């Protein structure tokens, strides 16, 4: 049931993200691969934008759906200049994807002006004001996803990803390991190991020492 609930929350998020990500200036790997928060009727390119600058800080407020309320907020560090000629670095972006005036997704960026890349993304999948999924990015690709599968405010699942190549030479980002805290005590007790995207082995901590001591093979050799 928890997995179905999480899947449903991601579906509710994904439709809005398609529109809200247009013109966001994030890395290519920011595209949704597992779904991401509810309905949208516009994009950043078509929405009205208000810009404010205070010294070395600047913020853009963007109204996506035309209700005269900002839905996307971009925060910049100003390097030089003012107004439209200012040289700025995007450092954070906040999005209200279901238009309830509450932030559902926060993205953090690093890099030079015009070459910013996404380094972390926090999502409230069920719109209760708490982060349910945090994605970490390294060198432009997803490296770790932390999940609260129980929607109780505690991280209980960690997914590790690695960039690799397929047999036909395509570059892909694949799940290589999943760690789970199944009893809610804050300690990992189940490890899942993947090869080429397929589950190969599961490890269990049966004595509570924080390491797997019993293994079950599930994949082909």
Short mmCIF file of N, CA, C and O in Angstrom, two decimals, residues 27 29 117-120 135-144 161 163 173:
data_model
loop_
_atom_site.label_atom_id
_atom_site.label_comp_id
_atom_site.label_asym_id
_atom_site.label_seq_id
_atom_site.Cartn_x
_atom_site.Cartn_y
_atom_site.Cartn_z
N UNK A 27 19.83 21.19 -15.17
CA UNK A 27 20.60 20.22 -15.93
C UNK A 27 19.67 19.27 -16.67
O UNK A 27 18.52 19.11 -16.33
N UNK A 29 19.57 16.13 -16.64
CA UNK A 29 19.13 15.00 -15.82
C UNK A 29 17.99 15.37 -14.91
O UNK A 29 17.47 14.54 -14.18
N UNK A 117 24.07 23.97 -12.73
CA UNK A 117 23.59 22.58 -12.79
C UNK A 117 22.84 22.26 -11.49
O UNK A 117 23.16 22.78 -10.43
N UNK A 118 21.88 21.40 -11.62
CA UNK A 118 21.09 20.97 -10.47
C UNK A 118 21.91 20.04 -9.60
O UNK A 118 22.49 19.08 -10.08
N UNK A 119 21.97 20.33 -8.28
CA UNK A 119 22.74 19.48 -7.37
C UNK A 119 21.85 18.78 -6.34
O UNK A 119 22.21 17.72 -5.83
N UNK A 120 20.68 19.36 -6.04
CA UNK A 120 19.77 18.71 -5.09
C UNK A 120 18.34 19.16 -5.37
O UNK A 120 18.12 20.30 -5.77
N UNK A 135 16.45 14.25 -4.07
CA UNK A 135 17.32 13.73 -5.11
C UNK A 135 18.65 14.48 -5.10
O UNK A 135 18.66 15.71 -5.10
N UNK A 136 19.73 13.74 -5.11
CA UNK A 136 21.07 14.33 -5.17
C UNK A 136 21.66 14.06 -6.55
O UNK A 136 21.51 12.96 -7.10
N UNK A 137 22.34 15.06 -7.11
CA UNK A 137 22.91 14.96 -8.44
C UNK A 137 24.42 15.17 -8.38
O UNK A 137 24.91 16.00 -7.60
N UNK A 138 25.14 14.44 -9.21
CA UNK A 138 26.59 14.56 -9.28
C UNK A 138 27.01 14.54 -10.74
O UNK A 138 26.62 13.64 -11.49
N UNK A 139 27.79 15.55 -11.13
CA UNK A 139 28.28 15.64 -12.51
C UNK A 139 27.13 15.58 -13.52
O UNK A 139 27.24 14.95 -14.57
N UNK A 140 26.01 16.19 -13.16
CA UNK A 140 24.89 16.27 -14.08
C UNK A 140 23.96 15.08 -14.11
O UNK A 140 23.04 15.03 -14.93
N UNK A 141 24.18 14.10 -13.25
CA UNK A 141 23.27 12.96 -13.23
C UNK A 141 22.87 12.61 -11.80
O UNK A 141 23.57 12.92 -10.83
N UNK A 142 21.74 11.94 -11.68
CA UNK A 142 21.22 11.54 -10.38
C UNK A 142 22.15 10.51 -9.75
O UNK A 142 22.54 9.54 -10.39
N UNK A 143 22.49 10.69 -8.47
CA UNK A 143 23.38 9.75 -7.80
C UNK A 143 22.73 9.09 -6.58
O UNK A 143 23.06 7.95 -6.25
N UNK A 144 21.83 9.79 -5.92
CA UNK A 144 21.18 9.24 -4.72
C UNK A 144 19.78 9.82 -4.59
O UNK A 144 19.58 11.02 -4.78
N UNK A 161 22.51 5.43 -7.55
CA UNK A 161 22.56 5.33 -9.00
C UNK A 161 23.98 5.55 -9.51
O UNK A 161 24.80 6.22 -8.87
N UNK A 163 26.24 6.23 -13.33
CA UNK A 163 26.24 6.42 -14.78
C UNK A 163 27.12 5.36 -15.42
O UNK A 163 28.26 5.15 -15.01
N UNK A 173 21.81 6.10 -16.70
CA UNK A 173 21.96 6.16 -15.25
C UNK A 173 21.10 5.06 -14.66
O UNK A 173 19.88 5.06 -14.82
#
